Coordinates of C-alpha atoms in Angstrom, one line a residue:
M1 CA -30.4 5.0 -13.6
K2 CA -26.7 6.1 -13.9
Q3 CA -24.4 3.8 -15.9
D4 CA -21.2 2.5 -14.2
P5 CA -18.2 4.0 -16.1
I6 CA -16.5 0.6 -16.2
D7 CA -19.4 -0.5 -18.5
N8 CA -17.8 1.8 -21.1
F9 CA -14.5 -0.2 -21.2
T10 CA -14.1 -2.6 -24.0
D11 CA -14.3 -6.3 -23.1
A12 CA -10.6 -6.6 -23.8
N13 CA -9.6 -3.8 -21.4
R14 CA -12.1 -4.6 -18.6
P15 CA -10.1 -7.4 -17.0
L16 CA -6.9 -5.4 -17.0
Y17 CA -8.6 -2.5 -15.1
E18 CA -10.2 -4.9 -12.7
V19 CA -7.0 -6.8 -12.0
K20 CA -5.1 -3.5 -11.5
A21 CA -7.8 -2.3 -9.1
N22 CA -7.5 -5.6 -7.2
L23 CA -3.8 -5.1 -7.0
F24 CA -4.3 -1.7 -5.3
K25 CA -6.9 -3.3 -3.0
G26 CA -4.2 -5.6 -1.8
L27 CA -2.0 -2.5 -1.1
A28 CA -4.9 -0.6 0.6
H29 CA -3.9 -1.0 4.2
P30 CA -0.9 0.4 6.0
V31 CA 0.0 -2.9 7.7
R32 CA 0.1 -4.6 4.3
V33 CA 2.3 -1.9 2.9
R34 CA 4.6 -2.3 5.9
V35 CA 4.8 -6.1 5.5
L36 CA 5.7 -5.6 1.8
E37 CA 8.4 -3.0 2.7
V38 CA 9.8 -5.4 5.3
L39 CA 9.9 -8.2 2.7
A40 CA 11.3 -5.9 0.0
N41 CA 14.2 -4.9 2.3
A42 CA 14.9 -8.4 3.5
E43 CA 18.0 -10.2 2.1
A44 CA 16.2 -13.6 2.3
D45 CA 12.7 -15.0 2.8
L46 CA 11.2 -14.2 6.2
S47 CA 9.4 -16.5 8.5
V48 CA 6.1 -15.6 10.1
S49 CA 7.9 -15.1 13.4
D50 CA 10.4 -12.7 11.7
L51 CA 7.4 -10.7 10.3
L52 CA 5.7 -10.7 13.7
T53 CA 8.9 -9.2 15.2
D54 CA 9.4 -6.7 12.4
T55 CA 5.7 -5.5 12.4
G56 CA 4.8 -5.8 16.1
L57 CA 1.4 -7.3 15.1
E58 CA -0.5 -10.1 16.8
A59 CA -0.3 -13.4 14.9
S60 CA -4.0 -13.4 14.0
H61 CA -3.8 -9.9 12.5
L62 CA -0.6 -10.7 10.5
S63 CA -2.2 -13.9 9.3
Q64 CA -5.2 -12.0 7.9
H65 CA -3.0 -9.4 6.1
L66 CA -0.7 -12.1 4.7
S67 CA -3.8 -13.9 3.4
V68 CA -4.9 -10.7 1.5
L69 CA -1.4 -10.2 0.1
R70 CA -1.4 -13.9 -1.1
R71 CA -4.9 -13.5 -2.6
H72 CA -3.7 -10.5 -4.6
N73 CA -0.5 -12.2 -5.7
L74 CA 1.8 -9.8 -3.9
V75 CA 3.5 -12.4 -1.8
V76 CA 4.2 -16.1 -1.9
A77 CA 4.5 -18.5 1.0
E78 CA 6.7 -21.6 1.2
R79 CA 6.4 -24.2 4.0
R80 CA 9.7 -25.4 5.3
G81 CA 9.2 -28.0 7.9
S82 CA 7.0 -26.5 10.6
L83 CA 7.7 -22.9 9.5
V84 CA 6.2 -20.8 6.7
F85 CA 8.4 -18.3 4.9
Y86 CA 7.2 -15.3 2.8
S87 CA 8.7 -13.4 0.0
L88 CA 7.5 -10.9 -2.6
A89 CA 5.8 -12.7 -5.5
Y90 CA 7.5 -10.3 -8.0
P91 CA 10.5 -8.1 -7.6
Q92 CA 8.5 -5.3 -9.2
V93 CA 6.5 -5.0 -6.0
A94 CA 9.6 -3.5 -4.4
D95 CA 9.9 -1.1 -7.3
L96 CA 6.2 -0.1 -7.0
L97 CA 6.7 0.7 -3.3
A98 CA 9.8 2.7 -4.1
V99 CA 8.0 4.8 -6.7
A100 CA 5.1 5.3 -4.4
R101 CA 7.4 6.6 -1.7
Q102 CA 9.1 9.0 -4.2
L103 CA 5.7 10.2 -5.3
L104 CA 4.5 10.8 -1.8
V105 CA 7.7 12.6 -0.8
E106 CA 7.2 14.9 -3.8
I107 CA 3.5 15.5 -2.9
L108 CA 4.5 16.3 0.7
E109 CA 7.2 18.7 -0.4
T110 CA 4.8 20.5 -2.7
T111 CA 2.2 20.7 0.1
Q112 CA 4.8 22.0 2.5
Q113 CA 5.8 24.7 0.0
H114 CA 2.2 25.7 -0.3
L115 CA 1.8 25.9 3.4
I116 CA 4.9 28.0 3.8
S117 CA 3.7 30.4 1.2
T118 CA 0.6 31.1 3.4
V119 CA 2.7 32.2 6.4
G120 CA 2.7 35.9 5.4
L121 CA -1.0 36.1 4.7
P122 CA -3.1 38.3 7.0
R123 CA -5.0 36.5 9.7
L124 CA -8.7 35.9 9.3
A125 CA -11.3 36.5 12.0
S126 CA -11.5 33.5 14.2
T127 CA -14.3 31.1 13.6
D128 CA -15.4 31.6 17.2
A129 CA -15.7 35.4 16.7
R130 CA -17.9 34.8 13.6
S131 CA -20.0 32.2 15.4
S132 CA -20.7 34.5 18.4
A133 CA -21.5 37.4 16.0
L134 CA -23.9 35.3 14.1
T135 CA -25.5 34.0 17.3
S136 CA -25.9 37.5 18.9
D137 CA -27.3 38.8 15.6
A138 CA -29.9 36.0 15.5
V139 CA -30.8 36.6 19.2
S140 CA -31.4 40.3 18.6
R141 CA -33.8 39.6 15.8

């Protein structure tokens, strides 16, 4: 039986890695990233109705995503009368999103450069031509 690599972490480090992994689980959906970006760019706390307008989600879907974000300590909620307002739990969340965007732009630019460098390469025989050649070869046997 293969040992889980996390079993090799010291007891002191294990919780940090687990907490960090849970942070990224909280970020692991495009809708949640969008909600966090909306909150990061807001000048004040946003009500649920503001978030519904900004994201275009149905209330039940937004509620589920906000619950995940709260569970992973990425946002905080505050009830004011009959309304609930949301904000980032920590300003560093906005920094994390900005760094992620910068990294992704750099990755995409590098990928684009690699793709551009392939433009002058000679064409390969199409997959269809190879498939039909293989098929006709197999039939003739």
